[in-house]
PDB file of C-alpha atoms in Angstrom:
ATOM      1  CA  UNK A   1       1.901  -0.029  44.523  1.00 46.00           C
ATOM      2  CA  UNK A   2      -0.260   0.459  41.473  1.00 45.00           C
ATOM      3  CA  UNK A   3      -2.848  -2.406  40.472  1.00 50.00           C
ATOM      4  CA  UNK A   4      -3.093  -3.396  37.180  1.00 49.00           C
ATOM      5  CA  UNK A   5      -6.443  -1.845  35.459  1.00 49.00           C
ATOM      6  CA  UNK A   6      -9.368  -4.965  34.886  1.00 51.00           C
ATOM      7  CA  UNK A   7     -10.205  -5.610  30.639  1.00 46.00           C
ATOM      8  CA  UNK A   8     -13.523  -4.026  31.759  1.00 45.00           C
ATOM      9  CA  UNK A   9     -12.414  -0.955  33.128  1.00 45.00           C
ATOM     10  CA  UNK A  10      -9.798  -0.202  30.864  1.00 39.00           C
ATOM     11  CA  UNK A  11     -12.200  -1.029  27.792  1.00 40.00           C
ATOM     12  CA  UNK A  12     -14.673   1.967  28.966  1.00 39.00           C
ATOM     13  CA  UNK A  13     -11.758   4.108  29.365  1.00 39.00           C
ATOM     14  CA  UNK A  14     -10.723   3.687  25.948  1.00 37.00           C
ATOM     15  CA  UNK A  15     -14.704   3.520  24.892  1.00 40.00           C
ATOM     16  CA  UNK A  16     -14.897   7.268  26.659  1.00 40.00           C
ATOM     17  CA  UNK A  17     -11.992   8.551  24.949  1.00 38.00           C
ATOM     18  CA  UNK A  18     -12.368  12.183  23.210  1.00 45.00           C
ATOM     19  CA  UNK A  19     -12.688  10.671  19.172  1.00 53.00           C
ATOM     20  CA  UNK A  20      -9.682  12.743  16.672  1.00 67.00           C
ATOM     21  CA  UNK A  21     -12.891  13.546  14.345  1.00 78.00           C
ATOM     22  CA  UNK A  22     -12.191  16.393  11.991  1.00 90.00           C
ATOM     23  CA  UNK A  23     -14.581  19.312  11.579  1.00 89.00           C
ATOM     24  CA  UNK A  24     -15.131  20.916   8.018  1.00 90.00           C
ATOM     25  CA  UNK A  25     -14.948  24.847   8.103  1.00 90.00           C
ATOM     26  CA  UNK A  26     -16.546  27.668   6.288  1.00 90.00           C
ATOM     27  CA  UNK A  27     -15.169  28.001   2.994  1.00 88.00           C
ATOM     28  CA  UNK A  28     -13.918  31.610   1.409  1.00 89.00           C
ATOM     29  CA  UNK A  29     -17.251  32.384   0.118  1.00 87.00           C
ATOM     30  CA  UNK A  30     -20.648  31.652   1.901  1.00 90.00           C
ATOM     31  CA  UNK A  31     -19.830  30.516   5.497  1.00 89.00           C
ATOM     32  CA  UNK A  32     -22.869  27.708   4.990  1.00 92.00           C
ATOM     33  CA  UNK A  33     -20.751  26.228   2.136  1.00 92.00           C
ATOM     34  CA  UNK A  34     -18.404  24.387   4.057  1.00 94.00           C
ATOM     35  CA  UNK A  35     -14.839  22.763   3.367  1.00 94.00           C
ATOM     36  CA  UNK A  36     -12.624  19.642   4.379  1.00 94.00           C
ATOM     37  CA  UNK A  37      -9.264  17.947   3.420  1.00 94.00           C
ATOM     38  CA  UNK A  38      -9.557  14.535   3.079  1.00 95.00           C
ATOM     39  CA  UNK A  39      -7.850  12.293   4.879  1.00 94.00           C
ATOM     40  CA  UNK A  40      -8.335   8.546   4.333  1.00 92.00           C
ATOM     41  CA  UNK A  41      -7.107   7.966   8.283  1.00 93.00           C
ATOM     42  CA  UNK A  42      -9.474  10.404   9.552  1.00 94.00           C
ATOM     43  CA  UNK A  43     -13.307  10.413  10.530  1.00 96.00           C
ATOM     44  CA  UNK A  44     -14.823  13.783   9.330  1.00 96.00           C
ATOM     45  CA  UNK A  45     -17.838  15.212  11.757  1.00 95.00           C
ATOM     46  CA  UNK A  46     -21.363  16.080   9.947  1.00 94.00           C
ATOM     47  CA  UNK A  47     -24.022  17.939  12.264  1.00 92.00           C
ATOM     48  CA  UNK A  48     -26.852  18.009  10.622  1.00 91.00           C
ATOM     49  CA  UNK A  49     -30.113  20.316  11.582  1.00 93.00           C
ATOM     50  CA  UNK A  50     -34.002  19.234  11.435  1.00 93.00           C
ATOM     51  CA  UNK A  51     -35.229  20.108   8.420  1.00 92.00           C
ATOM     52  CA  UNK A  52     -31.876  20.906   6.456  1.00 94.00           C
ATOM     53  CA  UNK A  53     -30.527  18.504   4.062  1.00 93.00           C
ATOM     54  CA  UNK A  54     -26.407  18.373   3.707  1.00 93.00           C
ATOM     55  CA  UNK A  55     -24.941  17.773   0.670  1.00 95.00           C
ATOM     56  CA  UNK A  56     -21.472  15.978   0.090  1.00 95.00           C
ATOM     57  CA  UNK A  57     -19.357  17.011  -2.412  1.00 95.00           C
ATOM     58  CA  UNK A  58     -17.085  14.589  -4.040  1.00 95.00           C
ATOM     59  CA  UNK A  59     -13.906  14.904  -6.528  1.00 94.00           C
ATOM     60  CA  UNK A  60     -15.351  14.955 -10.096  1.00 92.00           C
ATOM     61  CA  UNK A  61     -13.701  12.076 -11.142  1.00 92.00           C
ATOM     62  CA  UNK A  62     -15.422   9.964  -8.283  1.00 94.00           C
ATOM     63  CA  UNK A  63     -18.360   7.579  -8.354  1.00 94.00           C
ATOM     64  CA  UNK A  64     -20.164   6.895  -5.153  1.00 95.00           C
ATOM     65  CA  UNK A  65     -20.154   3.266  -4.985  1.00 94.00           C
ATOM     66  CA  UNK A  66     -21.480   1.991  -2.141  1.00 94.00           C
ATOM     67  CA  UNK A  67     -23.231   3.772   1.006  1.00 94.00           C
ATOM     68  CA  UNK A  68     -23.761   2.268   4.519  1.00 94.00           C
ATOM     69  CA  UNK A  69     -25.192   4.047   7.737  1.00 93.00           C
ATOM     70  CA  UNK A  70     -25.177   3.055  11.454  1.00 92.00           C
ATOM     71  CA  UNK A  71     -29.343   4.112  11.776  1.00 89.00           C
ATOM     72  CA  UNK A  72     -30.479   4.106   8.306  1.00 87.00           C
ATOM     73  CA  UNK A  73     -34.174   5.006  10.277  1.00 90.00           C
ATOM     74  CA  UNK A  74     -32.387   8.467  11.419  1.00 92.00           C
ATOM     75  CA  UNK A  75     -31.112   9.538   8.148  1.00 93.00           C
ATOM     76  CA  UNK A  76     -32.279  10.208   4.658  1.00 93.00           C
ATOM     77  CA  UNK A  77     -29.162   9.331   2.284  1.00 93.00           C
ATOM     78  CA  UNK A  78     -29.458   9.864  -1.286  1.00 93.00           C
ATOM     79  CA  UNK A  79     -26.777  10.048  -4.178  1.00 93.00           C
ATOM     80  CA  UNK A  80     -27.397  12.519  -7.129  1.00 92.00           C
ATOM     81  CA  UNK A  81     -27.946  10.506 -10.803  1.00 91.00           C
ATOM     82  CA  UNK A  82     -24.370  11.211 -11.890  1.00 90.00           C
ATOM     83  CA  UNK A  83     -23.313   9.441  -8.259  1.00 92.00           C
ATOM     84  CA  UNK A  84     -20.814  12.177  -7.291  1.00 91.00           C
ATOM     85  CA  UNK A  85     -22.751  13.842  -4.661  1.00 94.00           C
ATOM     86  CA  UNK A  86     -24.477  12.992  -1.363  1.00 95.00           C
ATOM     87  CA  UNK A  87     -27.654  14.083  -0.003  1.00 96.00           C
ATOM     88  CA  UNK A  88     -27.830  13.609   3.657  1.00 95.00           C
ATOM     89  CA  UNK A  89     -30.940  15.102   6.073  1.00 94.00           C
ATOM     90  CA  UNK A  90     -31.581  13.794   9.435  1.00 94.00           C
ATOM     91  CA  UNK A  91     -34.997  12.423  10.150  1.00 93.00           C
ATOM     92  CA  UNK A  92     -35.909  12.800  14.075  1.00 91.00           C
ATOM     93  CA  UNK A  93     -33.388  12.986  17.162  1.00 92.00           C
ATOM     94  CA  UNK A  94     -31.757  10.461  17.920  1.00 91.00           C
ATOM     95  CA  UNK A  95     -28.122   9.267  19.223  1.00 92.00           C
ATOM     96  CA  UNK A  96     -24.654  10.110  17.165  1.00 93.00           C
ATOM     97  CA  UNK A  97     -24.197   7.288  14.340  1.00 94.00           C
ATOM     98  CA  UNK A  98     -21.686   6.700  11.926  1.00 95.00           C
ATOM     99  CA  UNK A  99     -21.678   6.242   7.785  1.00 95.00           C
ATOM    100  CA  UNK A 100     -18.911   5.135   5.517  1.00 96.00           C
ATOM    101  CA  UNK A 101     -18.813   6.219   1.652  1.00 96.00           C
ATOM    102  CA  UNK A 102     -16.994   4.630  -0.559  1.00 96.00           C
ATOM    103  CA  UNK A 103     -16.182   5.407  -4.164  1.00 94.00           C
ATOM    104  CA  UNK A 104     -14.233   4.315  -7.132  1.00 94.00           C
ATOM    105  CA  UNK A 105     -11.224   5.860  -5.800  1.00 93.00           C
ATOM    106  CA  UNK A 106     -11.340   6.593  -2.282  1.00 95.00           C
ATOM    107  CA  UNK A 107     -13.474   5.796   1.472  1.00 95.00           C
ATOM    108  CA  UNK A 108     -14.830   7.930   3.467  1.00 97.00           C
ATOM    109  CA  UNK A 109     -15.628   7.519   7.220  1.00 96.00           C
ATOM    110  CA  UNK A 110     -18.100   9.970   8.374  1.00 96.00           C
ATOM    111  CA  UNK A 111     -19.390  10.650  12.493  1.00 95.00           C
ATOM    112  CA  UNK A 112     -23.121  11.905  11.906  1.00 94.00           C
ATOM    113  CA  UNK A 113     -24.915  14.315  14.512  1.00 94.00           C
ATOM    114  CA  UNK A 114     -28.249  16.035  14.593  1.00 93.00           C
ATOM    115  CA  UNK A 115     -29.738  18.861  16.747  1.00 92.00           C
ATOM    116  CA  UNK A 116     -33.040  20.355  16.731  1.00 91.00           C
ATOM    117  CA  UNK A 117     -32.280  23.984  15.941  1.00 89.00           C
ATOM    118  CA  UNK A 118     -29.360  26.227  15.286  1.00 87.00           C
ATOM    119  CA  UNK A 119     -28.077  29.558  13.814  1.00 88.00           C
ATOM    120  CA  UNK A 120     -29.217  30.424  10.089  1.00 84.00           C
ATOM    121  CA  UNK A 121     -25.895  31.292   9.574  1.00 83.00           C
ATOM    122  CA  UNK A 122     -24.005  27.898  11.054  1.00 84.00           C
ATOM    123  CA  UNK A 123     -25.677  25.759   9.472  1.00 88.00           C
ATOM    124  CA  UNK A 124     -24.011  24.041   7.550  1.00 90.00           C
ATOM    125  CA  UNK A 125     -25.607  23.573   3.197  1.00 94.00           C
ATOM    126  CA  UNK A 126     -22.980  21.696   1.722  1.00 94.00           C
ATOM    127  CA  UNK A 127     -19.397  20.110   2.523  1.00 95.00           C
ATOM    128  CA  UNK A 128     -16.865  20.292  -0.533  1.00 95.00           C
ATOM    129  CA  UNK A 129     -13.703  18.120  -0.255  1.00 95.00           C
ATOM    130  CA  UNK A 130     -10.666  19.053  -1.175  1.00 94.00           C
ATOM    131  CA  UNK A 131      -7.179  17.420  -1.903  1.00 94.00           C
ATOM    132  CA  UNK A 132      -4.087  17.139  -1.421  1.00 91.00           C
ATOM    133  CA  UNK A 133      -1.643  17.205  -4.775  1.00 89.00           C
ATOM    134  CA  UNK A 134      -1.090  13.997  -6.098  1.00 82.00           C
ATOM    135  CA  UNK A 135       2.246  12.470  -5.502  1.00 78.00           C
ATOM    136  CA  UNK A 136       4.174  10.786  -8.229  1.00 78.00           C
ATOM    137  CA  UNK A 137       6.783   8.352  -8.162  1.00 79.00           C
ATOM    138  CA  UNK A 138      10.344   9.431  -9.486  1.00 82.00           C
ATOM    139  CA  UNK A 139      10.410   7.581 -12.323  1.00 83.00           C
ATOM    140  CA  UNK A 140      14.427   7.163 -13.506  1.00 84.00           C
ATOM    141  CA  UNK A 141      15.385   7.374 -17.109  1.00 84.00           C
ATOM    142  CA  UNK A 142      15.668   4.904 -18.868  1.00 85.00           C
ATOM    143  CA  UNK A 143      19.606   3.905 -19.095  1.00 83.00           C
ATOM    144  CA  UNK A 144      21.113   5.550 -22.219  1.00 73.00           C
ATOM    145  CA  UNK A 145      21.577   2.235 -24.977  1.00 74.00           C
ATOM    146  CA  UNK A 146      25.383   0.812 -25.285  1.00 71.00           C
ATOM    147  CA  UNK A 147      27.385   2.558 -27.480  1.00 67.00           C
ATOM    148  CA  UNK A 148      27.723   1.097 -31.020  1.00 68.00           C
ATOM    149  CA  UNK A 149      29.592  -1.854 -31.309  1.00 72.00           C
ATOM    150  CA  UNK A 150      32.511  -0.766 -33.430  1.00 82.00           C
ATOM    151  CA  UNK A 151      33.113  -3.679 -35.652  1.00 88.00           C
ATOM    152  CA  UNK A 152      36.201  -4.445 -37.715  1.00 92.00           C
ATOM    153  CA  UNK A 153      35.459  -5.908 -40.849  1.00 91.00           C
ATOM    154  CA  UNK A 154      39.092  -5.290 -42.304  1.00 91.00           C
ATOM    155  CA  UNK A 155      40.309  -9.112 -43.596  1.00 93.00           C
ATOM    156  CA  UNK A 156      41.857 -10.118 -46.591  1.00 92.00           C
ATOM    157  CA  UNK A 157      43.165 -13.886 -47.172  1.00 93.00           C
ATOM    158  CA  UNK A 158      45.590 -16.065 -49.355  1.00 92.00           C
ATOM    159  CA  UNK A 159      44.557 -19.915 -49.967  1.00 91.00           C
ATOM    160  CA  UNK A 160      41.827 -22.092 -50.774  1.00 90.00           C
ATOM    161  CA  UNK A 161      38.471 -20.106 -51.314  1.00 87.00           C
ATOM    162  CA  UNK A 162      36.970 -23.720 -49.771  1.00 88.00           C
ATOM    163  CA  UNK A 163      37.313 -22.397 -46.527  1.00 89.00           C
ATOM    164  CA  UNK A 164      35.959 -19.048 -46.798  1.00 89.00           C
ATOM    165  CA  UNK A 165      33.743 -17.439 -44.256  1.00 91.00           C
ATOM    166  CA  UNK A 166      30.686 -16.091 -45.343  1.00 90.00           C
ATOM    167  CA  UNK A 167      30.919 -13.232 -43.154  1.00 91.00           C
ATOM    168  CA  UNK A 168      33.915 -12.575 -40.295  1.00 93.00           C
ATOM    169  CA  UNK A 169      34.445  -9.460 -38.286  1.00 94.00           C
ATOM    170  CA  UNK A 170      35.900  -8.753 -34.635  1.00 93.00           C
ATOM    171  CA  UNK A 171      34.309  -6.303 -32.111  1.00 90.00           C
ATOM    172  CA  UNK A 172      37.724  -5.862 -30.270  1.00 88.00           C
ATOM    173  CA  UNK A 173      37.817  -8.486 -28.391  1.00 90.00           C
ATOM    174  CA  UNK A 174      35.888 -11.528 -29.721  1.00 93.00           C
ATOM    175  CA  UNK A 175      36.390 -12.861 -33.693  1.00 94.00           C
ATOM    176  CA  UNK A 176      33.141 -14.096 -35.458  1.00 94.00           C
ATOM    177  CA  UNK A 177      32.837 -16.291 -38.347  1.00 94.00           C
ATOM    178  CA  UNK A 178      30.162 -17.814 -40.344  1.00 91.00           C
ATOM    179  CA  UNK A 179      30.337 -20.362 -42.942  1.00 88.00           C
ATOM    180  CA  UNK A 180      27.907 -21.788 -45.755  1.00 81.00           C
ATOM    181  CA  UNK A 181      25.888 -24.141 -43.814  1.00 65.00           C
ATOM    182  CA  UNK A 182      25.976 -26.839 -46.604  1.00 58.00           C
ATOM    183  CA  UNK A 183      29.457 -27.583 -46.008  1.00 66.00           C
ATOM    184  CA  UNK A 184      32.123 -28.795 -43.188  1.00 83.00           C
ATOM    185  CA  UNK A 185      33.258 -26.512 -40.681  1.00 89.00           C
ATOM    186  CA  UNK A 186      36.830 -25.951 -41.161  1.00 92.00           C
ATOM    187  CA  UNK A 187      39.298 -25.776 -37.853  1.00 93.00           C
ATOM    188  CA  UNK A 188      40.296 -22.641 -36.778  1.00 95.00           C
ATOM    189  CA  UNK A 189      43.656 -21.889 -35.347  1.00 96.00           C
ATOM    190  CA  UNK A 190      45.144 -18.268 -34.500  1.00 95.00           C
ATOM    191  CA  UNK A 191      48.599 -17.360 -35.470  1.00 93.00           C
ATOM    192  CA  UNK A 192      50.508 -15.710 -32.740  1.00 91.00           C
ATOM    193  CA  UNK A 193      53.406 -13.075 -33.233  1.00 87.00           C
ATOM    194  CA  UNK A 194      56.048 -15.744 -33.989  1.00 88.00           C
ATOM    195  CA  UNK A 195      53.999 -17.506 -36.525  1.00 86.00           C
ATOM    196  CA  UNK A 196      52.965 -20.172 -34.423  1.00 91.00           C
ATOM    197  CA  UNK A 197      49.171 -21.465 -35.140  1.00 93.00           C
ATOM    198  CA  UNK A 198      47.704 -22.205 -31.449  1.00 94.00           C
ATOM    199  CA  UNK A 199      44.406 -23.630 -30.697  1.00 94.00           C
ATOM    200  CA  UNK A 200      41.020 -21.212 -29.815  1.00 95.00           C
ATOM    201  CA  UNK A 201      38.357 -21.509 -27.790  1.00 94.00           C
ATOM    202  CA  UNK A 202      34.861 -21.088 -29.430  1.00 93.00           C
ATOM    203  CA  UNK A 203      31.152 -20.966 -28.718  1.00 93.00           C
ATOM    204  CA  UNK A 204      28.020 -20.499 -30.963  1.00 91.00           C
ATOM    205  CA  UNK A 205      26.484 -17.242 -30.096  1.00 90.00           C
ATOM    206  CA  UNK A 206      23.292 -16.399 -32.349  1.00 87.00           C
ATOM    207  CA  UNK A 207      24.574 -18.091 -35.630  1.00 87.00           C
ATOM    208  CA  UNK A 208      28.159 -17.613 -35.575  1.00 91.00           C
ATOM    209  CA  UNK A 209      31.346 -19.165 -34.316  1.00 93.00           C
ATOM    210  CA  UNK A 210      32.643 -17.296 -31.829  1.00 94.00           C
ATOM    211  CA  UNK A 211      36.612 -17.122 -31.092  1.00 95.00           C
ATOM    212  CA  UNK A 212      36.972 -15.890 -27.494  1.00 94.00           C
ATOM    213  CA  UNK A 213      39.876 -13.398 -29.162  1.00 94.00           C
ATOM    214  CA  UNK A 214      41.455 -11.374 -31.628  1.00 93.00           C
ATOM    215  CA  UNK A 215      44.547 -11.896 -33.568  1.00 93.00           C
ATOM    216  CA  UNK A 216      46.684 -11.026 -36.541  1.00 92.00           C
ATOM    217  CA  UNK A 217      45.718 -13.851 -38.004  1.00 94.00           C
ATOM    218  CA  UNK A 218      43.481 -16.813 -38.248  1.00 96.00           C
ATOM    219  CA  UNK A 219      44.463 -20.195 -40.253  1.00 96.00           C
ATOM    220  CA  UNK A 220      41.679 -22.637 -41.227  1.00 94.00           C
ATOM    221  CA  UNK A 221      41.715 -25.987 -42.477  1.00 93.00           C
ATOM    222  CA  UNK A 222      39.453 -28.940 -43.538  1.00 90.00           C
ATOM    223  CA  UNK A 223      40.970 -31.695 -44.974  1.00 89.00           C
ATOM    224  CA  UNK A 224      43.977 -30.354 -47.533  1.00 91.00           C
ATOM    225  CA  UNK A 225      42.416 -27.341 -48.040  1.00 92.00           C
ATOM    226  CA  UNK A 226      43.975 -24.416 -46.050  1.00 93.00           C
ATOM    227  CA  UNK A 227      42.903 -20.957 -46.007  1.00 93.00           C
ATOM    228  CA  UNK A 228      45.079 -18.078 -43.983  1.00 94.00           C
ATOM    229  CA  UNK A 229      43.280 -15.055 -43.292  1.00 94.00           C
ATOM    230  CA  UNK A 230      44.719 -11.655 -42.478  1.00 94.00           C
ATOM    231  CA  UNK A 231      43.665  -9.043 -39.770  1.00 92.00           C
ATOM    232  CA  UNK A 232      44.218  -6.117 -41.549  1.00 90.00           C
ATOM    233  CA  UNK A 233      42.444  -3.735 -39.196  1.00 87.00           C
ATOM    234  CA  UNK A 234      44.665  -5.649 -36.023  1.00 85.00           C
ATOM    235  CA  UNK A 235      45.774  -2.968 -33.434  1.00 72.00           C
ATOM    236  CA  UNK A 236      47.672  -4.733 -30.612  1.00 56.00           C
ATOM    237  CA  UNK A 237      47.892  -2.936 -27.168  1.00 44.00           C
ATOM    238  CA  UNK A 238      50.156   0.313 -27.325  1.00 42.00           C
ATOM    239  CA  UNK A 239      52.621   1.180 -24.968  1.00 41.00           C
ATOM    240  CA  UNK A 240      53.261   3.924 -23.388  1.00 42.00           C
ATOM    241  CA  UNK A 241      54.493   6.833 -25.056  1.00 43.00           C
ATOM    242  CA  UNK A 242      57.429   7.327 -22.947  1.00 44.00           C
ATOM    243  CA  UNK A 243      58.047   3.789 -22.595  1.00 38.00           C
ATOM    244  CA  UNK A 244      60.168   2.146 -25.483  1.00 46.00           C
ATOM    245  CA  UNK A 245      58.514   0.151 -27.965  1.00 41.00           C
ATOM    246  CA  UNK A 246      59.786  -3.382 -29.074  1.00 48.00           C
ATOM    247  CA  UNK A 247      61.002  -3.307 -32.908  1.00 45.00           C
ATOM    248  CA  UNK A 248      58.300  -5.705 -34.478  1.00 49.00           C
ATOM    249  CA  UNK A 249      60.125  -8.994 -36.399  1.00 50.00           C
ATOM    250  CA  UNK A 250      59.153  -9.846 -40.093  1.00 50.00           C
ATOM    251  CA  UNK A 251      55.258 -10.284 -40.174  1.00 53.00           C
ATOM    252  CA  UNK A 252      54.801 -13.753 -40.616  1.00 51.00           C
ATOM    253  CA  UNK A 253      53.049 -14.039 -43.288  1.00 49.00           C
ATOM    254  CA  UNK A 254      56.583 -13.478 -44.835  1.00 48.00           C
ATOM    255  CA  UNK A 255      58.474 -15.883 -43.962  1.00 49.00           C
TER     256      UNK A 255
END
């Protein structure tokens, strides 16, 4: 039977784990001119050499911000004027230590080193970051505008000249009317196919009176003054063409 681990135990096991830190290679031209993706989940590895100085190389667009180091007593750290590059150089020997750069745009987590001597040739004179290619967000075009409202402005009218709109038109499936504003609104009826006048619903809508249809005709009155107006652009529903078609009776304005 297998015994649970103790906090203590288990902490030093993680504690001893192998870290994921990322080493920079040799770039295509001088091997001492190093490279590294960056990677804001990953810690990058620096080993530095007595008596070399590193430099960091940032993205031109960057700004080093803000610099902090585990041992600040082990390392010399110094930004260039213009802030996008990093002069490192360790100091003396002493234990691994950590530093964390951050810029205007992006952090950096670094895992410092230093050893006493090593290679001409591997050591390392500068680290150059690279990137990856910017991602952009599919942006979806905007939706195409609604097609023109085609408006029927076709109406003629027998009667009073009291009741007049000021303006009347029908998109297709709503009638609009405006009126001088001086004077009393006249009622509106709609005259069906047989002649009848029926009432209408209506709402304001941006200045107008709105009639929640179309029709051959609309009738208004105020008082004893009555005005009929004529739809002469009206196009009722068609049939089909192979179904028959229903002889129309006198238009009503006849009779």
């Amino acid at each position: 039977m297998m015994k649970p681990l103790a906090p203590l135990t288990l902490a030093l096991m993680l504690l001893a784990a192998p870290a994921g830190a990322v080493a920079p290679h040799p770039g295509p031209g001088d091997p001492r001119i190093f490279e590294v993706l960056y990677d804001p989940s990953e810690v990058v590895e620096l080993h530095g050499v007595l008596g070399y100085q590193l430099s960091l190389e940032f993205d031109p667009a960057e700004r080093i911000e803000n610099v902090a180091i585990g041992d600040s007593l082990g390392w010399q750290v110094t930004p260039n004027r213009k802030a996008n590059l990093l002069f490192i150089k360790p100091m003396s020997l002493r234990p691994d230590t950590n530093m964390t750069v951050v810029t205007n745009l992006r952090r950096y987590n670094f895992e410092l080193s230093v050893k006493a001597k090593a290679p001409a040739k591997a050591i390392p004179f500068s680290v150059r970051f690279t990137y990856p290619p910017p991602v952009y967000a599919i942006v979806e075009p905007p939706p195409l505008p609604p097609p023109p409202i085609d408006r029927n402005h076709a109406y003629s009218f027998q009667g009073s000249d009291k009741n007049l709109p000021d303006r009347m038109f029908d998109d297709g499936l709503a009638t609009y009317f405006t009126f001088r504003s001086q004077e009393d609104l006249p009622a509106i009826f709609a005259v069906e196919p047989d002649g009848q006048e029926s009432v209408v619903n209506s709402h304001m809508k941006d200045g107008y009176i709105v009639v929640d249809r179309i029709a051959r005709g609309f009738v208004l009155r105020r008082g004893s003054e009555v005005t009929k107006v004529y739809n002469d652009g009206y196009h009722s529903q068609q049939a089909s063409a192979l179904s028959p078609v229903r002889k129309p009776k006198d238009p009503w304005w006849r009779r």
